[in-house]
PDB file of C-alpha atoms and ligand atoms in Angstrom:
ATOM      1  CA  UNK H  13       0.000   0.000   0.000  1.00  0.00           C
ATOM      2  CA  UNK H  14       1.227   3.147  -0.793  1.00  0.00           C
ATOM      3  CA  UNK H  15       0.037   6.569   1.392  1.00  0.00           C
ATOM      4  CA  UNK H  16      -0.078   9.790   0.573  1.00  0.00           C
ATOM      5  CA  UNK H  17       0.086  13.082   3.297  1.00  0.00           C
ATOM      6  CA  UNK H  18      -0.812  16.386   1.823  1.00  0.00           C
ATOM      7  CA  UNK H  19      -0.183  19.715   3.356  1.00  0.00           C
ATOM      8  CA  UNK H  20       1.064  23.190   3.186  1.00  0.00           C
ATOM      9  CA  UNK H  21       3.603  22.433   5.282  1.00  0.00           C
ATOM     10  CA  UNK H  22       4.632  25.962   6.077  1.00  0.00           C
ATOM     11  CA  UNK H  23       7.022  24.935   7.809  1.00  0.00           C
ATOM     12  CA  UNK H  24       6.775  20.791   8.350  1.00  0.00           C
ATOM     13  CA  UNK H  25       7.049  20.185  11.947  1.00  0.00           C
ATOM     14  CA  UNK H  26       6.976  17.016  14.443  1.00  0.00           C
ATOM     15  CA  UNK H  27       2.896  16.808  14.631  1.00  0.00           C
ATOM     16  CA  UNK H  28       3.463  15.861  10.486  1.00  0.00           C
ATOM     17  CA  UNK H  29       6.236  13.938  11.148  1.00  0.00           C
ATOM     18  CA  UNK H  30       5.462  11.722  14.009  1.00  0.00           C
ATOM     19  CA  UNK H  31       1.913  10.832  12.582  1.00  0.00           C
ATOM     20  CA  UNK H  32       3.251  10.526   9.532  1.00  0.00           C
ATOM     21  CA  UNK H  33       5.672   7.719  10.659  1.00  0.00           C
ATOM     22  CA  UNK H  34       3.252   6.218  12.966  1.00  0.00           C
ATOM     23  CA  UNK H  35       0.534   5.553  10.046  1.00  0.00           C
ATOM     24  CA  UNK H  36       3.316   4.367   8.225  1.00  0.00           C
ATOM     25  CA  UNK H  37       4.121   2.038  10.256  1.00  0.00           C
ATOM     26  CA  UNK H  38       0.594   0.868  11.522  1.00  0.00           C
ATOM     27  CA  UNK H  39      -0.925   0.080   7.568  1.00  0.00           C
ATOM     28  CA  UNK H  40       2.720  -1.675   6.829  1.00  0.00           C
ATOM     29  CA  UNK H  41       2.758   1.335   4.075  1.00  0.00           C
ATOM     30  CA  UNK H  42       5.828   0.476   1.339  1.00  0.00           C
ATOM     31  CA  UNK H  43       5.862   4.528   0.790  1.00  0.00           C
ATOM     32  CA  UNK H  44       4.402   7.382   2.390  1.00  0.00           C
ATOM     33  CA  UNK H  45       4.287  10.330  -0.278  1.00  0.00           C
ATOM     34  CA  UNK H  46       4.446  13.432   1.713  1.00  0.00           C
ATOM     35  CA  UNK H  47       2.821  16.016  -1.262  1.00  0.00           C
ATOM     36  CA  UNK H  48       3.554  19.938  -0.432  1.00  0.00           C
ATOM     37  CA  UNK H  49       0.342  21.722  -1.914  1.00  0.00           C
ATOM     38  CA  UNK H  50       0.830  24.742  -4.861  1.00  0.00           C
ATOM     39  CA  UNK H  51      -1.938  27.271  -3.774  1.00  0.00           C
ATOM     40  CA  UNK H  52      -4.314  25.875  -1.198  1.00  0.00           C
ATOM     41  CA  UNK H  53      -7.605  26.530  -2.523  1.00  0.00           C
ATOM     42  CA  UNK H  54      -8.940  26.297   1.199  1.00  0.00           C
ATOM     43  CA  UNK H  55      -6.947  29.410   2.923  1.00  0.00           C
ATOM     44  CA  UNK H  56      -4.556  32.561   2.187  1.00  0.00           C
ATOM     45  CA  UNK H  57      -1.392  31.864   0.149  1.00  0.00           C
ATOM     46  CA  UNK H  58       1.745  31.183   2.238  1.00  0.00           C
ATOM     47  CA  UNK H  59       4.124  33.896   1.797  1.00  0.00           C
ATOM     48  CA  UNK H  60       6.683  31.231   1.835  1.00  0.00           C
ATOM     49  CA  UNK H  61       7.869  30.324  -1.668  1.00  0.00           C
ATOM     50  CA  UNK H  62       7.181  26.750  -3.043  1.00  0.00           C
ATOM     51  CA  UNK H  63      10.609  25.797  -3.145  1.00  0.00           C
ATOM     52  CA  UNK H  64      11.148  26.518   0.219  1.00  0.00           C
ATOM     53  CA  UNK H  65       8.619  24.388   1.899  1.00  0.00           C
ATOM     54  CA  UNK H  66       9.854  21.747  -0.550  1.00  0.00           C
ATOM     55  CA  UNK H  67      13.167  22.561   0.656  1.00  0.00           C
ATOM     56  CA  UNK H  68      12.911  22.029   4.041  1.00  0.00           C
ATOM     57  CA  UNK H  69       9.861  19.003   3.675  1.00  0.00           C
ATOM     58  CA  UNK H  70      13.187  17.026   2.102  1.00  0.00           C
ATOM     59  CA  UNK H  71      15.861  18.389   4.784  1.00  0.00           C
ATOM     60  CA  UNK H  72      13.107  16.911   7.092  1.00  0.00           C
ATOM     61  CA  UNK H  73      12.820  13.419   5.684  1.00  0.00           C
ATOM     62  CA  UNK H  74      16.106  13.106   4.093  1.00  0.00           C
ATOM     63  CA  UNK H  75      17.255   9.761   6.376  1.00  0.00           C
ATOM     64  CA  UNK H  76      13.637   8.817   6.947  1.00  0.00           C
ATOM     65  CA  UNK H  77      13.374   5.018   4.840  1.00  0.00           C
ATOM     66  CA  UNK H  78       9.894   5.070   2.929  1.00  0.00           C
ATOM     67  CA  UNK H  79       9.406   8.600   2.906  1.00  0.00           C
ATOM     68  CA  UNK H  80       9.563  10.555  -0.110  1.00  0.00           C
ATOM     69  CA  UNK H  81       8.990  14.345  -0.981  1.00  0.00           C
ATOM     70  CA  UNK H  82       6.274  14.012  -4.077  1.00  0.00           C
ATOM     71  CA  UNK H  83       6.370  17.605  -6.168  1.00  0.00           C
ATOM     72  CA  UNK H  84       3.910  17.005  -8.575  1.00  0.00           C
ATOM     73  CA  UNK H  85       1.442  19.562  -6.911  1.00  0.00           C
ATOM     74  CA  UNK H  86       3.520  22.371  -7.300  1.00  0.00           C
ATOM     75  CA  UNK H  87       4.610  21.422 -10.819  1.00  0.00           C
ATOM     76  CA  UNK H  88       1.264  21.533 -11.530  1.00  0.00           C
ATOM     77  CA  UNK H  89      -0.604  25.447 -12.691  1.00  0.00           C
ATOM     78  CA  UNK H  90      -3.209  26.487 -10.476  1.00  0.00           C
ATOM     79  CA  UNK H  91      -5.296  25.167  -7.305  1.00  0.00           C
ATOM     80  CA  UNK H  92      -3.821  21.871  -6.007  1.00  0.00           C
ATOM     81  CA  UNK H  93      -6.976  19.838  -5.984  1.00  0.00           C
ATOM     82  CA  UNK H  94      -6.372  16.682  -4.112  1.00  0.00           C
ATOM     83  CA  UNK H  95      -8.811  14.811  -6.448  1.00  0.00           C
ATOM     84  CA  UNK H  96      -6.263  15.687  -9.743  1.00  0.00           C
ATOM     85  CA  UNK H  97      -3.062  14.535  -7.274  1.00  0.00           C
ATOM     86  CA  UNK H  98      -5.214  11.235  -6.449  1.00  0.00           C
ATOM     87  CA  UNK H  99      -5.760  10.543 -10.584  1.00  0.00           C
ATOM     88  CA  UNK H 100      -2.000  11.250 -11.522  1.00  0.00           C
ATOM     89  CA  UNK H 101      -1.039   9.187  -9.030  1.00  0.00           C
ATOM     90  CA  UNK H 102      -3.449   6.326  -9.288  1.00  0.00           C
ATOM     91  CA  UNK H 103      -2.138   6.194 -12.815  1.00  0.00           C
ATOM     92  CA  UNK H 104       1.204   5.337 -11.861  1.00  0.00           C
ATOM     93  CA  UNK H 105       0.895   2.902  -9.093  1.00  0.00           C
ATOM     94  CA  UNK H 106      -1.234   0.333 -11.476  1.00  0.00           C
ATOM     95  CA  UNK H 107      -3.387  -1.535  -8.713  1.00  0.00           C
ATOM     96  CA  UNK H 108      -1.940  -0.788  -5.712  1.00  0.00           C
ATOM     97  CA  UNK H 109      -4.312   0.308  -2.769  1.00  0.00           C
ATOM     98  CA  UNK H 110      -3.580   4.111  -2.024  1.00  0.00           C
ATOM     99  CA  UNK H 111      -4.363   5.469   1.454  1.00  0.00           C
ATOM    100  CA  UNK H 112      -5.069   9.278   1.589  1.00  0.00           C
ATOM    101  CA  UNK H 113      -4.533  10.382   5.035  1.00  0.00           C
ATOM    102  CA  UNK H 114      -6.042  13.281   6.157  1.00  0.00           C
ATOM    103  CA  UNK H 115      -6.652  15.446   9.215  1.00  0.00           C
ATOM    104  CA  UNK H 116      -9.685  15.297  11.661  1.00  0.00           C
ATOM    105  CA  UNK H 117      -9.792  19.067  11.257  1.00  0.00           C
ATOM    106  CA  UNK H 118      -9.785  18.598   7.284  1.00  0.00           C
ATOM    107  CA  UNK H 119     -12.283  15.464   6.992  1.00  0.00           C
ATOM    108  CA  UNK H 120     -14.800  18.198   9.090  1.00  0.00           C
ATOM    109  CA  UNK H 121     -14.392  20.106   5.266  1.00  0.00           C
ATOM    110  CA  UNK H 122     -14.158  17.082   3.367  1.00  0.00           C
ATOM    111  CA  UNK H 123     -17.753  17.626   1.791  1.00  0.00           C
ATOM    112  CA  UNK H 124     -16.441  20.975   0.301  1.00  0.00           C
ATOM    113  CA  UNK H 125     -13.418  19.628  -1.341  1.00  0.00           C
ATOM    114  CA  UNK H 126     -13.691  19.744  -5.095  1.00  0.00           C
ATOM    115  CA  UNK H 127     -15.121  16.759  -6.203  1.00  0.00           C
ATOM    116  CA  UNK H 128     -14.737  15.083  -2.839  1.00  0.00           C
ATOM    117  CA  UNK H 129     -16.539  11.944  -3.497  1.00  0.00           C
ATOM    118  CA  UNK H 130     -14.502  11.140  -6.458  1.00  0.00           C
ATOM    119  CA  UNK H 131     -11.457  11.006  -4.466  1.00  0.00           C
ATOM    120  CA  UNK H 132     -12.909   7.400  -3.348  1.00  0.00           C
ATOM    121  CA  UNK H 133     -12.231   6.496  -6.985  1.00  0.00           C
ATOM    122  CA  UNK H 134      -8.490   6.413  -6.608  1.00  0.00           C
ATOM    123  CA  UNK H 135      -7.801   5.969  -2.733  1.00  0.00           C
ATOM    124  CA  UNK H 136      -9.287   5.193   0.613  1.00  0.00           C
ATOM    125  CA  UNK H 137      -9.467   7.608   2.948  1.00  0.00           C
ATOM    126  CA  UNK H 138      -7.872   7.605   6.427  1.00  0.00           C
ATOM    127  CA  UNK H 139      -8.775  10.290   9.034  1.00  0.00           C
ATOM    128  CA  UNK H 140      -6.323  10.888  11.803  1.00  0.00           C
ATOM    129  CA  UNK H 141      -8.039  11.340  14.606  1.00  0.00           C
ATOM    130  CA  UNK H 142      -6.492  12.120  18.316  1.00  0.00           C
ATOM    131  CA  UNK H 143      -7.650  10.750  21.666  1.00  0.00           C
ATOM    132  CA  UNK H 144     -10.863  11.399  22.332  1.00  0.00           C
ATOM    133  CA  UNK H 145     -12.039  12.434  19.192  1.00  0.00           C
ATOM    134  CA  UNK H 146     -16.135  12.491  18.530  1.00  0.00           C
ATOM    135  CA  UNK H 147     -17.124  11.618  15.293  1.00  0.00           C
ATOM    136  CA  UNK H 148     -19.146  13.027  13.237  1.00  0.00           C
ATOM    137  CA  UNK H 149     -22.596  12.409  11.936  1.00  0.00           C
ATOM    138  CA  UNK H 150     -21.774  10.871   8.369  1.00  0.00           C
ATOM    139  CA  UNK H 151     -23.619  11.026   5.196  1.00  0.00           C
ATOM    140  CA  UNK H 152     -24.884   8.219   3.912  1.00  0.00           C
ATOM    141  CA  UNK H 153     -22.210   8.352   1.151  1.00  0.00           C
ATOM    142  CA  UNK H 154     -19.755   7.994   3.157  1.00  0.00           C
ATOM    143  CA  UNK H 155     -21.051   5.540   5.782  1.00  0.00           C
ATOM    144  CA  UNK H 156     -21.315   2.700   3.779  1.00  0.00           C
ATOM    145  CA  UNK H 157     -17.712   2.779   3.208  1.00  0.00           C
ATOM    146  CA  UNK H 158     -16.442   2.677   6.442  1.00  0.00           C
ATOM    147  CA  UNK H 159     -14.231  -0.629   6.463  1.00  0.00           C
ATOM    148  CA  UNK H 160     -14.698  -3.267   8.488  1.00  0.00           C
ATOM    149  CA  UNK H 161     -10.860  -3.735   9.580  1.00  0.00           C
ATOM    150  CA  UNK H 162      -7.861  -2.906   8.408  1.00  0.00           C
ATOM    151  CA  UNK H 163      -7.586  -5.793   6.185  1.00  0.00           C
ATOM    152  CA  UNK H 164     -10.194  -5.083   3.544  1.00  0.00           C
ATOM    153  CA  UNK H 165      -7.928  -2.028   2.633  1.00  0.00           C
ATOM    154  CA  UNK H 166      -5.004  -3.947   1.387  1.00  0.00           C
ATOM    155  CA  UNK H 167      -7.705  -6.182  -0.585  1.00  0.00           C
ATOM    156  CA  UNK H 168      -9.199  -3.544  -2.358  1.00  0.00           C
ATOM    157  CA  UNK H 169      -7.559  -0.792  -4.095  1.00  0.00           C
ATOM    158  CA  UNK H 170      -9.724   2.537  -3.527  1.00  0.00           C
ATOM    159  CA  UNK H 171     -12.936   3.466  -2.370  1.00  0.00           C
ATOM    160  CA  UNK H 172     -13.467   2.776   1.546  1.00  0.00           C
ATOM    161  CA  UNK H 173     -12.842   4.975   4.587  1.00  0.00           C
ATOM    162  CA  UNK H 174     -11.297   4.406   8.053  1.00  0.00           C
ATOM    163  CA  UNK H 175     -10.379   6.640  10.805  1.00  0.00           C
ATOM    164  CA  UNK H 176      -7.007   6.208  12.918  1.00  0.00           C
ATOM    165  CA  UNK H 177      -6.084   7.589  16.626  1.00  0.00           C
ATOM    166  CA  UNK H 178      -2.388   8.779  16.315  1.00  0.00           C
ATOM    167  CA  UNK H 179      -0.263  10.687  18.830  1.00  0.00           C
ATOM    168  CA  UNK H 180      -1.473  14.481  19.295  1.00  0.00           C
ATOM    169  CA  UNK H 181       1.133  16.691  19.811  1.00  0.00           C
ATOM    170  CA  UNK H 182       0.116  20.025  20.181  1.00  0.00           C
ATOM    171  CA  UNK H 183       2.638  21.769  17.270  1.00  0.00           C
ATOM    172  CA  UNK H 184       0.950  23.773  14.554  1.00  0.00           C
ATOM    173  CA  UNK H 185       2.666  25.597  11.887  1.00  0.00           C
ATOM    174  CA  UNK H 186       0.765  28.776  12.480  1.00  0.00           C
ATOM    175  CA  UNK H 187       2.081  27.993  16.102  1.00  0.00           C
ATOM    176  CA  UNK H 188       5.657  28.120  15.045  1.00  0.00           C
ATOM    177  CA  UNK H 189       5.634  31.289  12.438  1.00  0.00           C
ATOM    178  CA  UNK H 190       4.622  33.201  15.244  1.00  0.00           C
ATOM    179  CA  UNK H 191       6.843  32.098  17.934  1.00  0.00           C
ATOM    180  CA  UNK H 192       9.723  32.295  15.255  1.00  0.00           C
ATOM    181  CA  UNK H 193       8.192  35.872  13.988  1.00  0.00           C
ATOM    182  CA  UNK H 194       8.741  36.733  18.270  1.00  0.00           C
ATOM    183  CA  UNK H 195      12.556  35.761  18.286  1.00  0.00           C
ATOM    184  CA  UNK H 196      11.711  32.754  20.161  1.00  0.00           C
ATOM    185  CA  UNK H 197      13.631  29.199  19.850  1.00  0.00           C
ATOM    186  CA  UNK H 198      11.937  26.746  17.829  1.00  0.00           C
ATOM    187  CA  UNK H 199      14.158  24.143  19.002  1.00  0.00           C
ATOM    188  CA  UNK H 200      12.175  20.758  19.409  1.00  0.00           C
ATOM    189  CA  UNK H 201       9.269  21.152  17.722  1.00  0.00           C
ATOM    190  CA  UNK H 202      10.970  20.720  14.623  1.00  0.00           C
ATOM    191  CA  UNK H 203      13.901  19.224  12.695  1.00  0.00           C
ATOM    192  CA  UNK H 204      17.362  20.747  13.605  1.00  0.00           C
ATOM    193  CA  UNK H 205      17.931  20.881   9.828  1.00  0.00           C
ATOM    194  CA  UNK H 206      14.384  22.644   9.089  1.00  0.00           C
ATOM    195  CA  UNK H 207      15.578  25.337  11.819  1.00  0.00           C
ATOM    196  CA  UNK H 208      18.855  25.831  10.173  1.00  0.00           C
ATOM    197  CA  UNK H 209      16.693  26.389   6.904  1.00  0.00           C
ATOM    198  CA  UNK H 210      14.372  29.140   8.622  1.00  0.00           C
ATOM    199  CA  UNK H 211      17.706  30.725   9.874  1.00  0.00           C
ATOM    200  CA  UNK H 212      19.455  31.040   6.320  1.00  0.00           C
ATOM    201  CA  UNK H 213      16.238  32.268   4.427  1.00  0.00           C
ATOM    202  CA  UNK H 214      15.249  34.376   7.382  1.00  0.00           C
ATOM    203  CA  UNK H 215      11.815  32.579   7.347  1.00  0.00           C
ATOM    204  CA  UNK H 216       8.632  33.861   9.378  1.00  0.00           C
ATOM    205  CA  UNK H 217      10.626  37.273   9.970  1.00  0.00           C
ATOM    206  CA  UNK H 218       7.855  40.501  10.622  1.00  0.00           C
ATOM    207  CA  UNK H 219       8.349  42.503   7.407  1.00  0.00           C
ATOM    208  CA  UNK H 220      10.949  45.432   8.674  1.00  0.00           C
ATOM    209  CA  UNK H 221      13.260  42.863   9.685  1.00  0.00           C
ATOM    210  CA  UNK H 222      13.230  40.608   6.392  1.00  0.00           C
ATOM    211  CA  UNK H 223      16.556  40.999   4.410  1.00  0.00           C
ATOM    212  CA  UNK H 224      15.601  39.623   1.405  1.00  0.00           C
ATOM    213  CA  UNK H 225      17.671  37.146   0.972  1.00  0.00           C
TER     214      UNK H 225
HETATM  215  P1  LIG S  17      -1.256  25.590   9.839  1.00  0.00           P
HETATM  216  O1  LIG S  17      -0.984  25.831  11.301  1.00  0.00           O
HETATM  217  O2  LIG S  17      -0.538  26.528   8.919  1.00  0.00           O
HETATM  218  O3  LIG S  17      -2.734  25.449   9.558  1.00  0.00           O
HETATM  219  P2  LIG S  17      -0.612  22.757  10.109  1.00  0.00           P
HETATM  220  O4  LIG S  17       0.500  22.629  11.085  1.00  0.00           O
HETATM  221  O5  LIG S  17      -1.987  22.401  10.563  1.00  0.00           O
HETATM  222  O6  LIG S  17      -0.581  24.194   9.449  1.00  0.00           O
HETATM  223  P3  LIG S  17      -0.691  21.548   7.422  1.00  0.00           P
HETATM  224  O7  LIG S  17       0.542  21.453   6.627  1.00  0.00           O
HETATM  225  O8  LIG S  17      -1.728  22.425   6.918  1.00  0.00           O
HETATM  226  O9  LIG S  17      -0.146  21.859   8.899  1.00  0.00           O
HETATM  227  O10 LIG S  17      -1.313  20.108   7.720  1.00  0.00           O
HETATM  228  C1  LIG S  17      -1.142  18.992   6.927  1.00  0.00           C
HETATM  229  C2  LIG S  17      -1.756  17.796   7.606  1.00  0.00           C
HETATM  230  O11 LIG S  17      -1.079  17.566   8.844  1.00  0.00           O
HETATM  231  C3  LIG S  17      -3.241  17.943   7.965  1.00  0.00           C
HETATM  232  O12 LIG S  17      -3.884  16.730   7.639  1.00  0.00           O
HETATM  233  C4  LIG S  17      -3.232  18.168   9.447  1.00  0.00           C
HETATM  234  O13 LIG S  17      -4.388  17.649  10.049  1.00  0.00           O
HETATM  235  C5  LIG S  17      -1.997  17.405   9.897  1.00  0.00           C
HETATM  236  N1  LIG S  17      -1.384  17.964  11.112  1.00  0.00           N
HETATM  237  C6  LIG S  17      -0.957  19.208  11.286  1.00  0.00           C
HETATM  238  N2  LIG S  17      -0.469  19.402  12.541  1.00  0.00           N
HETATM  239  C7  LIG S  17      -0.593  18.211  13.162  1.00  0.00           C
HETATM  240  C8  LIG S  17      -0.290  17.738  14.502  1.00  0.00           C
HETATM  241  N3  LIG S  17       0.242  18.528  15.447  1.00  0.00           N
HETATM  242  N4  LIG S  17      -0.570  16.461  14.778  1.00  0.00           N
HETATM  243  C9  LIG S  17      -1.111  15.665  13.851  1.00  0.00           C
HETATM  244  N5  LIG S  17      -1.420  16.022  12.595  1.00  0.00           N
HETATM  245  C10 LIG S  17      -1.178  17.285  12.245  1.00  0.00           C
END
């Protein structure tokens, strides 16, 4: 099975990365494509250039076996739908079941995404949920294809939907452009390398102290 982990990733940080591993590691993935998106079509541009996040999204994974840094959303023109990334994909990997995993927070939207319910043509979907987590009151659409275990998504290539507690760790990127916009130490929350990134670019600076470079 191959999974894929979308996000602006402005900057990546260790919420991404431990989850990230952790699903890995609980749906025996071969590959975990983590996909930077272009222009989210969902919220304000980053003021971070592509390359950049894509930059430090590979300083981030670099050693990490299974993980790789997938580009084709920002070599693609305009809004990164997930449902285009899904079908490029889908036509590369022949047969093999693709897991989309996706955010609590972002399954809440999932109705809005463009042309959500196709995405069950190409992958199944698994929401990461943390401790405690609710539900939700499901459409019929997508209740039916709740699977029964784990199994039945390696036997089937698309089309079913799960949900997954992972670790919470309390790190947004929002979180961290602010505390590194204050001067503070971003130390621990993040890659050593990814910090030595924001340092050289002068990342997340307030605008009278950016240099430009
Ligand atoms: P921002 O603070 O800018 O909204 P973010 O940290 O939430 O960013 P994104 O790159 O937008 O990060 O998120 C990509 C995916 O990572 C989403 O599915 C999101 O739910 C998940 N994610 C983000 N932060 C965490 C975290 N601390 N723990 C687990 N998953 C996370």
């Amino acid at each position: 099975m191959i999974g894929v982990y979308g996000g602006t990733f402005n900057p990546v940080h260790y919420g991404h990365l431990r989850t990230a591993l952790e699903v890995k590691e609980l749906f025996e993935l071969e590959q975990l494509r983590l996909i930077p998106c272009r222009l989210p079509p969902h919220r304000d541009e980053p003021d971070v250039p592509a390359h950049l996040r894509l930059q430090m999204l590979e300083a981030a994974v670099a050693d990490t076996h299974g993980f790789n840094v997938d580009r084709r959303e920002l070599d693609r023109a305009g809004p990164s739908y997930m449902v285009d990334t899904l079908h490029s994909l889908r036509a590369e990997i022949d047969n093999t079941p693709l897991l989309l995993f996706i955010g609590a927070d972002a399954f809440a939207g999932l109705e809005r995404w463009h042309q959500w319910q196709r995405l069950f043509d190409y992958a199944h979907i698994v929401v990461m949920t943390r401790p405690g987590y609710a539900g939700l009151a499901l459409s019929a659409f997508l209740q039916q294809r709740i699977a029964e275990d784990r199994t039945q998504l390696s036997r089937q290539t698309a089309g079913l939907l799960t949900f997954q507690e992972v670790t919470a760790l309390a790190i947004s990127a929002t979180a961290i452009r602010e505390l590194v916009a204050s001067g503070r130490d971003p130390q621990f929350l993040m890659p050593d390398r990814v910090i030595e990134l924001i340092r050289r670019h002068h990342l997340y600076q307030p605008p009278t102290h950016h240099t430009g470079n």
